[in-house]
PDB file of C-alpha atoms in Angstrom:
ATOM      1  CA  MET A   1     -20.080  -8.504 -13.446  1.00 97.00           C
ATOM      2  CA  ASP A   2     -18.239 -10.124 -10.536  1.00 98.00           C
ATOM      3  CA  ALA A   3     -14.631  -9.261  -9.691  1.00 98.00           C
ATOM      4  CA  ILE A   4     -11.672 -11.200  -8.327  1.00 97.00           C
ATOM      5  CA  VAL A   5      -9.096  -9.169  -6.398  1.00 97.00           C
ATOM      6  CA  THR A   6      -5.689 -10.855  -6.284  1.00 94.00           C
ATOM      7  CA  ALA A   7      -3.945 -10.007  -3.020  1.00 93.00           C
ATOM      8  CA  GLY A   8      -1.688 -12.933  -2.185  1.00 82.00           C
ATOM      9  CA  GLY A   9       1.714 -11.443  -2.939  1.00 85.00           C
ATOM     10  CA  VAL A  10       4.226 -11.264  -0.074  1.00 86.00           C
ATOM     11  CA  PRO A  11       7.549  -9.699  -1.175  1.00 86.00           C
ATOM     12  CA  GLN A  12      10.602 -11.783  -0.372  1.00 89.00           C
ATOM     13  CA  PRO A  13      13.909 -10.412   1.026  1.00 88.00           C
ATOM     14  CA  SER A  14      15.423 -10.296  -2.462  1.00 89.00           C
ATOM     15  CA  GLU A  15      12.572  -8.157  -3.853  1.00 88.00           C
ATOM     16  CA  PRO A  16      12.521  -4.336  -3.975  1.00 92.00           C
ATOM     17  CA  LEU A  17       9.494  -3.826  -1.707  1.00 92.00           C
ATOM     18  CA  TYR A  18      10.685  -6.070   1.114  1.00 90.00           C
ATOM     19  CA  GLU A  19      12.114  -3.151   3.098  1.00 92.00           C
ATOM     20  CA  TYR A  20       8.577  -1.735   3.211  1.00 90.00           C
ATOM     21  CA  THR A  21       6.615  -4.949   3.797  1.00 90.00           C
ATOM     22  CA  GLN A  22       8.959  -6.934   6.084  1.00 89.00           C
ATOM     23  CA  GLY A  23       7.017 -10.146   5.532  1.00 85.00           C
ATOM     24  CA  ILE A  24       3.462  -8.801   5.308  1.00 87.00           C
ATOM     25  CA  SER A  25       1.244  -8.863   2.240  1.00 91.00           C
ATOM     26  CA  LYS A  26       1.967  -6.152  -0.317  1.00 94.00           C
ATOM     27  CA  ALA A  27      -1.771  -5.496  -0.441  1.00 95.00           C
ATOM     28  CA  MET A  28      -1.636  -4.191   3.138  1.00 95.00           C
ATOM     29  CA  LEU A  29       1.016  -1.528   2.491  1.00 96.00           C
ATOM     30  CA  ASP A  30      -0.113   1.869   3.708  1.00 96.00           C
ATOM     31  CA  VAL A  31      -0.968   4.271   0.903  1.00 97.00           C
ATOM     32  CA  ALA A  32      -2.143   7.698   2.072  1.00 97.00           C
ATOM     33  CA  GLY A  33      -3.650   6.335   5.273  1.00 96.00           C
ATOM     34  CA  LYS A  34      -5.281   3.170   3.911  1.00 96.00           C
ATOM     35  CA  PRO A  35      -4.092  -0.322   3.045  1.00 96.00           C
ATOM     36  CA  MET A  36      -3.359  -0.342  -0.675  1.00 97.00           C
ATOM     37  CA  ILE A  37      -6.058  -2.941  -1.339  1.00 98.00           C
ATOM     38  CA  GLN A  38      -8.649  -0.763   0.395  1.00 98.00           C
ATOM     39  CA  TRP A  39      -8.335   1.852  -2.359  1.00 98.00           C
ATOM     40  CA  VAL A  40      -9.068  -0.884  -4.896  1.00 98.00           C
ATOM     41  CA  LEU A  41     -12.026  -2.195  -2.881  1.00 98.00           C
ATOM     42  CA  ASP A  42     -13.414   1.331  -2.535  1.00 98.00           C
ATOM     43  CA  ALA A  43     -13.355   1.693  -6.321  1.00 98.00           C
ATOM     44  CA  LEU A  44     -15.166  -1.640  -6.750  1.00 98.00           C
ATOM     45  CA  THR A  45     -17.691  -0.632  -4.084  1.00 98.00           C
ATOM     46  CA  GLY A  46     -18.565   2.511  -6.006  1.00 98.00           C
ATOM     47  CA  ALA A  47     -18.643   0.839  -9.424  1.00 98.00           C
ATOM     48  CA  ARG A  48     -22.199   0.356 -10.687  1.00 98.00           C
ATOM     49  CA  MET A  49     -21.199  -2.540 -12.946  1.00 98.00           C
ATOM     50  CA  VAL A  50     -19.634  -4.737 -10.225  1.00 98.00           C
ATOM     51  CA  GLU A  51     -21.986  -6.956  -8.222  1.00 98.00           C
ATOM     52  CA  ARG A  52     -19.803  -9.263  -6.129  1.00 98.00           C
ATOM     53  CA  VAL A  53     -16.135  -9.402  -5.100  1.00 98.00           C
ATOM     54  CA  VAL A  54     -13.959 -12.422  -4.285  1.00 97.00           C
ATOM     55  CA  VAL A  55     -10.673 -11.629  -2.504  1.00 97.00           C
ATOM     56  CA  MET A  56      -7.826 -14.046  -3.225  1.00 95.00           C
ATOM     57  CA  GLY A  57      -4.966 -14.478  -0.765  1.00 92.00           C
ATOM     58  CA  LEU A  58      -5.970 -12.116   2.050  1.00 89.00           C
ATOM     59  CA  PRO A  59      -7.738 -13.496   5.146  1.00 84.00           C
ATOM     60  CA  PRO A  60     -10.835 -11.709   6.507  1.00 83.00           C
ATOM     61  CA  GLU A  61      -9.026 -10.854   9.749  1.00 83.00           C
ATOM     62  CA  ASP A  62      -6.937  -8.312   7.847  1.00 83.00           C
ATOM     63  CA  LYS A  63      -9.963  -6.042   8.242  1.00 82.00           C
ATOM     64  CA  VAL A  64     -10.417  -4.524   4.832  1.00 92.00           C
ATOM     65  CA  SER A  65     -13.976  -3.614   3.958  1.00 93.00           C
ATOM     66  CA  CYS A  66     -16.247  -3.805   0.958  1.00 96.00           C
ATOM     67  CA  PRO A  67     -19.984  -4.585   1.121  1.00 97.00           C
ATOM     68  CA  LYS A  68     -19.653  -6.563  -2.115  1.00 98.00           C
ATOM     69  CA  ILE A  69     -17.171  -9.138  -0.743  1.00 96.00           C
ATOM     70  CA  VAL A  70     -18.731 -12.607  -0.813  1.00 96.00           C
ATOM     71  CA  SER A  71     -15.637 -14.779  -0.249  1.00 95.00           C
ATOM     72  CA  HIS A  72     -12.060 -14.730   1.002  1.00 95.00           C
ATOM     73  CA  ILE A  73     -10.073 -17.543  -0.624  1.00 94.00           C
ATOM     74  CA  PRO A  74      -6.590 -18.529   0.650  1.00 93.00           C
ATOM     75  CA  SER A  75      -3.712 -17.993  -1.744  1.00 89.00           C
ATOM     76  CA  GLN A  76      -3.103 -20.903  -4.064  1.00 87.00           C
ATOM     77  CA  GLY A  77       0.559 -19.916  -4.303  1.00 79.00           C
ATOM     78  CA  ASP A  78       0.633 -18.854  -7.947  1.00 77.00           C
ATOM     79  CA  MET A  79      -1.062 -16.096  -9.909  1.00 80.00           C
ATOM     80  CA  VAL A  80      -2.502 -18.467 -12.512  1.00 81.00           C
ATOM     81  CA  ASP A  81      -3.766 -20.857  -9.840  1.00 84.00           C
ATOM     82  CA  ASN A  82      -5.257 -17.959  -7.872  1.00 87.00           C
ATOM     83  CA  ILE A  83      -7.121 -16.646 -10.899  1.00 88.00           C
ATOM     84  CA  ARG A  84      -8.492 -20.067 -11.697  1.00 88.00           C
ATOM     85  CA  ALA A  85      -9.577 -20.683  -8.091  1.00 92.00           C
ATOM     86  CA  GLY A  86     -11.209 -17.265  -8.010  1.00 94.00           C
ATOM     87  CA  GLU A  87     -13.158 -17.988 -11.177  1.00 94.00           C
ATOM     88  CA  LEU A  88     -14.349 -21.298  -9.781  1.00 94.00           C
ATOM     89  CA  GLU A  89     -15.516 -19.530  -6.625  1.00 96.00           C
ATOM     90  CA  VAL A  90     -17.410 -16.959  -8.684  1.00 96.00           C
ATOM     91  CA  LEU A  91     -19.110 -19.782 -10.574  1.00 96.00           C
ATOM     92  CA  ARG A  92     -19.980 -21.527  -7.309  1.00 95.00           C
ATOM     93  CA  ILE A  93     -21.748 -18.401  -6.075  1.00 96.00           C
ATOM     94  CA  ASN A  94     -23.141 -17.259  -9.422  1.00 95.00           C
ATOM     95  CA  HIS A  95     -23.376 -20.168 -11.844  1.00 93.00           C
ATOM     96  CA  GLN A  96     -24.703 -17.840 -14.554  1.00 94.00           C
ATOM     97  CA  ALA A  97     -21.558 -15.676 -14.599  1.00 96.00           C
ATOM     98  CA  ARG A  98     -20.188 -15.408 -18.136  1.00 95.00           C
ATOM     99  CA  HIS A  99     -17.222 -13.122 -17.516  1.00 97.00           C
ATOM    100  CA  VAL A 100     -15.147 -12.126 -14.516  1.00 97.00           C
ATOM    101  CA  MET A 101     -13.013  -9.054 -13.930  1.00 97.00           C
ATOM    102  CA  ILE A 102      -9.555  -9.752 -12.496  1.00 95.00           C
ATOM    103  CA  VAL A 103      -8.174  -6.810 -10.538  1.00 97.00           C
ATOM    104  CA  SER A 104      -4.779  -6.605  -8.869  1.00 95.00           C
ATOM    105  CA  SER A 105      -4.660  -5.224  -5.340  1.00 97.00           C
ATOM    106  CA  ASP A 106      -1.701  -2.976  -6.214  1.00 96.00           C
ATOM    107  CA  ILE A 107      -3.419  -0.405  -8.462  1.00 98.00           C
ATOM    108  CA  PRO A 108      -4.757   1.939  -5.753  1.00 98.00           C
ATOM    109  CA  ALA A 109      -5.328   4.931  -8.034  1.00 98.00           C
ATOM    110  CA  ILE A 110      -8.318   3.380  -9.841  1.00 98.00           C
ATOM    111  CA  THR A 111     -11.780   4.904  -9.451  1.00 98.00           C
ATOM    112  CA  PRO A 112     -15.348   3.587  -9.827  1.00 98.00           C
ATOM    113  CA  GLU A 113     -15.638   5.337 -13.188  1.00 98.00           C
ATOM    114  CA  MET A 114     -12.586   3.495 -14.519  1.00 98.00           C
ATOM    115  CA  VAL A 115     -13.945   0.148 -13.354  1.00 98.00           C
ATOM    116  CA  ASP A 116     -17.282   0.806 -15.056  1.00 98.00           C
ATOM    117  CA  TRP A 117     -15.511   1.885 -18.240  1.00 98.00           C
ATOM    118  CA  VAL A 118     -13.635  -1.423 -18.389  1.00 98.00           C
ATOM    119  CA  VAL A 119     -16.815  -3.462 -17.922  1.00 98.00           C
ATOM    120  CA  ASN A 120     -18.844  -1.465 -20.436  1.00 98.00           C
ATOM    121  CA  THR A 121     -16.069  -1.502 -23.031  1.00 97.00           C
ATOM    122  CA  THR A 122     -15.317  -5.197 -22.787  1.00 96.00           C
ATOM    123  CA  MET A 123     -18.959  -6.240 -22.906  1.00 94.00           C
ATOM    124  CA  GLN A 124     -19.417  -4.744 -26.362  1.00 95.00           C
ATOM    125  CA  THR A 125     -18.310  -8.163 -27.665  1.00 95.00           C
ATOM    126  CA  ASP A 126     -18.222 -11.725 -26.336  1.00 95.00           C
ATOM    127  CA  GLU A 127     -14.570 -12.827 -26.183  1.00 94.00           C
ATOM    128  CA  ASP A 128     -12.652 -15.270 -24.012  1.00 92.00           C
ATOM    129  CA  VAL A 129     -10.003 -12.761 -22.958  1.00 91.00           C
ATOM    130  CA  TYR A 130      -9.908  -8.962 -22.834  1.00 92.00           C
ATOM    131  CA  TYR A 131      -6.506  -7.459 -22.137  1.00 91.00           C
ATOM    132  CA  ASN A 132      -6.231  -3.777 -21.311  1.00 93.00           C
ATOM    133  CA  VAL A 133      -3.137  -1.865 -22.364  1.00 93.00           C
ATOM    134  CA  ILE A 134      -2.005   1.726 -21.901  1.00 96.00           C
ATOM    135  CA  THR A 135       0.025   3.657 -24.434  1.00 97.00           C
ATOM    136  CA  ARG A 136       3.329   5.151 -23.428  1.00 97.00           C
ATOM    137  CA  GLN A 137       1.968   8.642 -24.092  1.00 97.00           C
ATOM    138  CA  VAL A 138      -0.985   8.175 -21.720  1.00 98.00           C
ATOM    139  CA  MET A 139       1.103   6.608 -18.950  1.00 98.00           C
ATOM    140  CA  GLU A 140       3.914   9.139 -19.058  1.00 97.00           C
ATOM    141  CA  LYS A 141       1.546  12.092 -19.217  1.00 98.00           C
ATOM    142  CA  ARG A 142      -0.223  10.935 -16.040  1.00 98.00           C
ATOM    143  CA  PHE A 143       2.770   9.402 -14.224  1.00 98.00           C
ATOM    144  CA  PRO A 144       5.930  10.784 -15.879  1.00 97.00           C
ATOM    145  CA  ALA A 145       8.281   9.185 -13.334  1.00 95.00           C
ATOM    146  CA  SER A 146       6.622   5.747 -13.359  1.00 95.00           C
ATOM    147  CA  ASN A 147       9.481   4.135 -15.314  1.00 92.00           C
ATOM    148  CA  ARG A 148       7.266   1.438 -16.769  1.00 91.00           C
ATOM    149  CA  SER A 149       8.453  -1.105 -19.343  1.00 89.00           C
ATOM    150  CA  TYR A 150       6.792  -1.008 -22.770  1.00 91.00           C
ATOM    151  CA  VAL A 151       6.285  -3.384 -25.640  1.00 87.00           C
ATOM    152  CA  ARG A 152       7.228  -1.673 -28.895  1.00 89.00           C
ATOM    153  CA  LEU A 153       4.884  -2.705 -31.674  1.00 89.00           C
ATOM    154  CA  LYS A 154       4.694  -1.497 -35.236  1.00 91.00           C
ATOM    155  CA  ASP A 155       1.880   0.925 -34.499  1.00 92.00           C
ATOM    156  CA  VAL A 156       2.142   1.712 -30.792  1.00 93.00           C
ATOM    157  CA  GLU A 157       4.136   1.337 -27.572  1.00 93.00           C
ATOM    158  CA  VAL A 158       2.104  -0.117 -24.722  1.00 93.00           C
ATOM    159  CA  CYS A 159       2.330  -1.499 -21.211  1.00 92.00           C
ATOM    160  CA  GLY A 160      -0.069  -3.966 -19.693  1.00 90.00           C
ATOM    161  CA  ALA A 161      -2.858  -3.137 -17.278  1.00 92.00           C
ATOM    162  CA  ASP A 162      -3.800  -4.919 -14.062  1.00 93.00           C
ATOM    163  CA  MET A 163      -7.560  -4.909 -14.578  1.00 96.00           C
ATOM    164  CA  ASN A 164      -8.653  -7.423 -17.189  1.00 93.00           C
ATOM    165  CA  VAL A 165     -11.667  -9.567 -18.049  1.00 95.00           C
ATOM    166  CA  VAL A 166     -11.826 -13.288 -18.816  1.00 93.00           C
ATOM    167  CA  ALA A 167     -14.679 -15.630 -19.672  1.00 94.00           C
ATOM    168  CA  THR A 168     -15.703 -18.216 -17.100  1.00 93.00           C
ATOM    169  CA  ARG A 169     -15.886 -20.784 -19.882  1.00 91.00           C
ATOM    170  CA  LEU A 170     -12.092 -20.840 -19.886  1.00 87.00           C
ATOM    171  CA  VAL A 171     -12.262 -22.580 -16.508  1.00 82.00           C
ATOM    172  CA  THR A 172     -14.972 -25.059 -17.418  1.00 73.00           C
ATOM    173  CA  THR A 173     -14.012 -26.026 -20.978  1.00 74.00           C
ATOM    174  CA  HIS A 174     -10.357 -25.066 -21.583  1.00 69.00           C
ATOM    175  CA  ASP A 175      -8.295 -27.049 -19.090  1.00 67.00           C
ATOM    176  CA  GLU A 176      -5.419 -27.311 -21.575  1.00 70.00           C
ATOM    177  CA  ILE A 177      -4.904 -23.535 -21.505  1.00 70.00           C
ATOM    178  CA  TRP A 178      -4.455 -23.504 -17.733  1.00 67.00           C
ATOM    179  CA  ILE A 179      -2.116 -26.480 -17.900  1.00 66.00           C
ATOM    180  CA  LYS A 180       0.035 -24.632 -20.451  1.00 68.00           C
ATOM    181  CA  LEU A 181      -0.013 -21.399 -18.459  1.00 63.00           C
ATOM    182  CA  VAL A 182       0.991 -23.139 -15.240  1.00 56.00           C
ATOM    183  CA  ALA A 183       3.765 -25.055 -17.014  1.00 62.00           C
ATOM    184  CA  ALA A 184       5.108 -21.865 -18.607  1.00 56.00           C
ATOM    185  CA  ARG A 185       4.909 -19.532 -15.639  1.00 50.00           C
ATOM    186  CA  LYS A 186       8.625 -19.772 -14.749  1.00 53.00           C
ATOM    187  CA  ASN A 187      10.063 -20.854 -18.093  1.00 58.00           C
ATOM    188  CA  ALA A 188      10.862 -18.167 -20.651  1.00 51.00           C
ATOM    189  CA  LEU A 189      11.126 -20.630 -23.539  1.00 56.00           C
ATOM    190  CA  LYS A 190       7.719 -22.113 -22.768  1.00 63.00           C
ATOM    191  CA  GLN A 191       6.249 -18.622 -22.493  1.00 55.00           C
ATOM    192  CA  ALA A 192       7.638 -17.777 -25.910  1.00 59.00           C
ATOM    193  CA  ALA A 193       6.234 -21.027 -27.296  1.00 64.00           C
ATOM    194  CA  LEU A 194       2.757 -20.039 -26.102  1.00 64.00           C
ATOM    195  CA  LEU A 195       2.892 -16.959 -28.318  1.00 63.00           C
ATOM    196  CA  GLY A 196       4.706 -18.693 -31.140  1.00 72.00           C
ATOM    197  CA  TYR A 197       8.292 -17.986 -32.078  1.00 65.00           C
ATOM    198  CA  ASP A 198       7.193 -16.300 -35.300  1.00 74.00           C
ATOM    199  CA  THR A 199       5.163 -13.810 -33.260  1.00 69.00           C
ATOM    200  CA  LEU A 200       8.073 -13.311 -30.882  1.00 71.00           C
ATOM    201  CA  ILE A 201      10.412 -12.474 -33.769  1.00 74.00           C
ATOM    202  CA  LEU A 202       7.899 -10.012 -35.198  1.00 74.00           C
ATOM    203  CA  LEU A 203       7.625  -8.362 -31.785  1.00 72.00           C
ATOM    204  CA  LEU A 204      11.393  -8.088 -31.456  1.00 74.00           C
ATOM    205  CA  PHE A 205      11.640  -6.351 -34.826  1.00 75.00           C
ATOM    206  CA  ARG A 206       8.553  -4.178 -34.259  1.00 81.00           C
ATOM    207  CA  ALA A 207       7.053  -5.683 -37.395  1.00 84.00           C
ATOM    208  CA  ILE A 208       3.607  -6.471 -36.046  1.00 86.00           C
ATOM    209  CA  THR A 209       0.656  -4.309 -34.977  1.00 90.00           C
ATOM    210  CA  LEU A 210      -1.171  -4.665 -31.674  1.00 89.00           C
ATOM    211  CA  ASP A 211      -4.270  -6.176 -33.276  1.00 90.00           C
ATOM    212  CA  ARG A 212      -2.230  -8.641 -35.307  1.00 88.00           C
ATOM    213  CA  ALA A 213      -0.181  -9.708 -32.289  1.00 85.00           C
ATOM    214  CA  VAL A 214      -3.357 -10.378 -30.325  1.00 86.00           C
ATOM    215  CA  LYS A 215      -4.879 -12.311 -33.219  1.00 88.00           C
ATOM    216  CA  LYS A 216      -1.823 -14.551 -33.607  1.00 85.00           C
ATOM    217  CA  ALA A 217      -1.502 -15.215 -29.879  1.00 82.00           C
ATOM    218  CA  THR A 218      -5.181 -16.051 -29.382  1.00 86.00           C
ATOM    219  CA  GLN A 219      -5.219 -18.298 -32.443  1.00 86.00           C
ATOM    220  CA  ARG A 220      -2.290 -20.207 -31.027  1.00 82.00           C
ATOM    221  CA  LEU A 221      -4.086 -20.669 -27.696  1.00 81.00           C
ATOM    222  CA  HIS A 222      -7.372 -21.481 -29.461  1.00 84.00           C
ATOM    223  CA  VAL A 223      -9.292 -18.718 -27.714  1.00 88.00           C
ATOM    224  CA  SER A 224     -10.844 -15.446 -28.782  1.00 92.00           C
ATOM    225  CA  GLY A 225      -9.501 -12.194 -27.450  1.00 91.00           C
ATOM    226  CA  ARG A 226      -9.303  -8.448 -27.787  1.00 93.00           C
ATOM    227  CA  ALA A 227      -6.772  -5.867 -26.683  1.00 92.00           C
ATOM    228  CA  ILE A 228      -8.323  -2.663 -25.400  1.00 95.00           C
ATOM    229  CA  ILE A 229      -6.355   0.565 -25.325  1.00 96.00           C
ATOM    230  CA  SER A 230      -7.377   2.275 -22.114  1.00 97.00           C
ATOM    231  CA  PRO A 231      -7.475   6.046 -21.657  1.00 97.00           C
ATOM    232  CA  TYR A 232      -6.734   5.539 -17.958  1.00 98.00           C
ATOM    233  CA  ALA A 233      -3.113   5.183 -16.875  1.00 98.00           C
ATOM    234  CA  GLU A 234      -4.267   4.328 -13.363  1.00 98.00           C
ATOM    235  CA  ILE A 235      -5.310   0.786 -14.270  1.00 98.00           C
ATOM    236  CA  GLY A 236      -1.720   0.037 -15.261  1.00 95.00           C
ATOM    237  CA  MET A 237       0.043   1.994 -12.511  1.00 97.00           C
ATOM    238  CA  ASP A 238       0.888  -0.875 -10.202  1.00 95.00           C
ATOM    239  CA  VAL A 239       3.264  -0.921  -7.258  1.00 96.00           C
ATOM    240  CA  ASP A 240       6.247  -3.166  -7.906  1.00 92.00           C
ATOM    241  CA  LYS A 241       9.062  -0.888  -6.760  1.00 94.00           C
ATOM    242  CA  PRO A 242       9.611   1.666  -3.973  1.00 96.00           C
ATOM    243  CA  HIS A 243       9.533   4.688  -6.282  1.00 96.00           C
ATOM    244  CA  GLN A 244       6.126   3.608  -7.635  1.00 97.00           C
ATOM    245  CA  LEU A 245       4.823   3.268  -4.084  1.00 97.00           C
ATOM    246  CA  GLU A 246       5.994   6.785  -3.251  1.00 97.00           C
ATOM    247  CA  ILE A 247       4.454   8.193  -6.445  1.00 98.00           C
ATOM    248  CA  LEU A 248       1.062   6.756  -5.531  1.00 98.00           C
ATOM    249  CA  ARG A 249       1.303   7.762  -1.890  1.00 98.00           C
ATOM    250  CA  ALA A 250       1.814  11.368  -2.965  1.00 97.00           C
ATOM    251  CA  ASP A 251      -0.826  11.175  -5.705  1.00 97.00           C
ATOM    252  CA  LEU A 252      -3.532   9.749  -3.453  1.00 98.00           C
ATOM    253  CA  ALA A 253      -2.692  12.057  -0.557  1.00 97.00           C
ATOM    254  CA  GLN A 254      -3.276  14.946  -2.961  1.00 95.00           C
ATOM    255  CA  ARG A 255      -6.577  13.362  -4.072  1.00 95.00           C
ATOM    256  CA  GLN A 256      -7.737  13.241  -0.455  1.00 93.00           C
ATOM    257  CA  GLN A 257      -6.946  16.906   0.037  1.00 91.00           C
ATOM    258  CA  SER A 258      -8.744  18.099  -3.079  1.00 83.00           C
TER     259      SER A 258
END
C-alpha cells in the first residue's frame, strides 16, 4: 500500500503551538532530536506493507529522509484538498492503487509494526473508508496525561486516530463527497448535516453504538466504511498542544535510551 503523509500545517499566532513553531511547519518541530515528521517517516520506512510515500505540504529542501518518498506535493491549503491531491498523485504514480493510507505528520510515536497492523487489518475487507479509533481505556493507560477528547457512544468511548485508509475510487468516482466535505469543513451545521441530524441526536444522548453510527454515516454519504478499534494509542496520540508535545518528547527520548 502507498501512504500519504500530511505535513502542511503551520500554527498561527492564535494557536497553542505557535510559541514553539514561530512560523515554521509543525512537522519540523524537534522531538527527541529529530523533526517530528522524521519519526513518522522512519516508521513508514520500516513497515513491510508500505511501498511508496507521498509527502504533502513539506518541500524537499526541509531535508527529511525516507527511501520510499516518491513525491513532495505543495500544500493545497486545506486538509481535504491535500488528501485528495495526495490520492491523485498516488494514482499518477501507481494507477493500480486501490487504497491509500493517510498518515498525519504529528504522530511521532508510531512504529513499523503499528503501520503494518493497520494495513493488514483494513485489507481484510474492501471498503471505501477505514477509520481507526482508540478507546479511552487504551489511550489513558498508555498516555494518562494526554487529555484527549472522546466521543461517548452507547457501547464505548473513543477518540479518532491519525492513520486511516481510504479507497482511491473515492477520488475518481465520488466527486460529490469531496464537494460536500470541502463545503462543510468550516461550517458546523453542514458537518452535522453530513452525518444526519438523527445520528447527531443519538450521539448526543449516547443512544447509538459505534458500528451503528458508522453504518448510518456511511449510508448518508453513499460509501462503505468500517471503524477499527486499534490496540495502539500511538496512532491517535497527535501533537496539537504544548503538553502533548512535551509528553512525546519525553516518551521518545526514553525510547532512544532503551
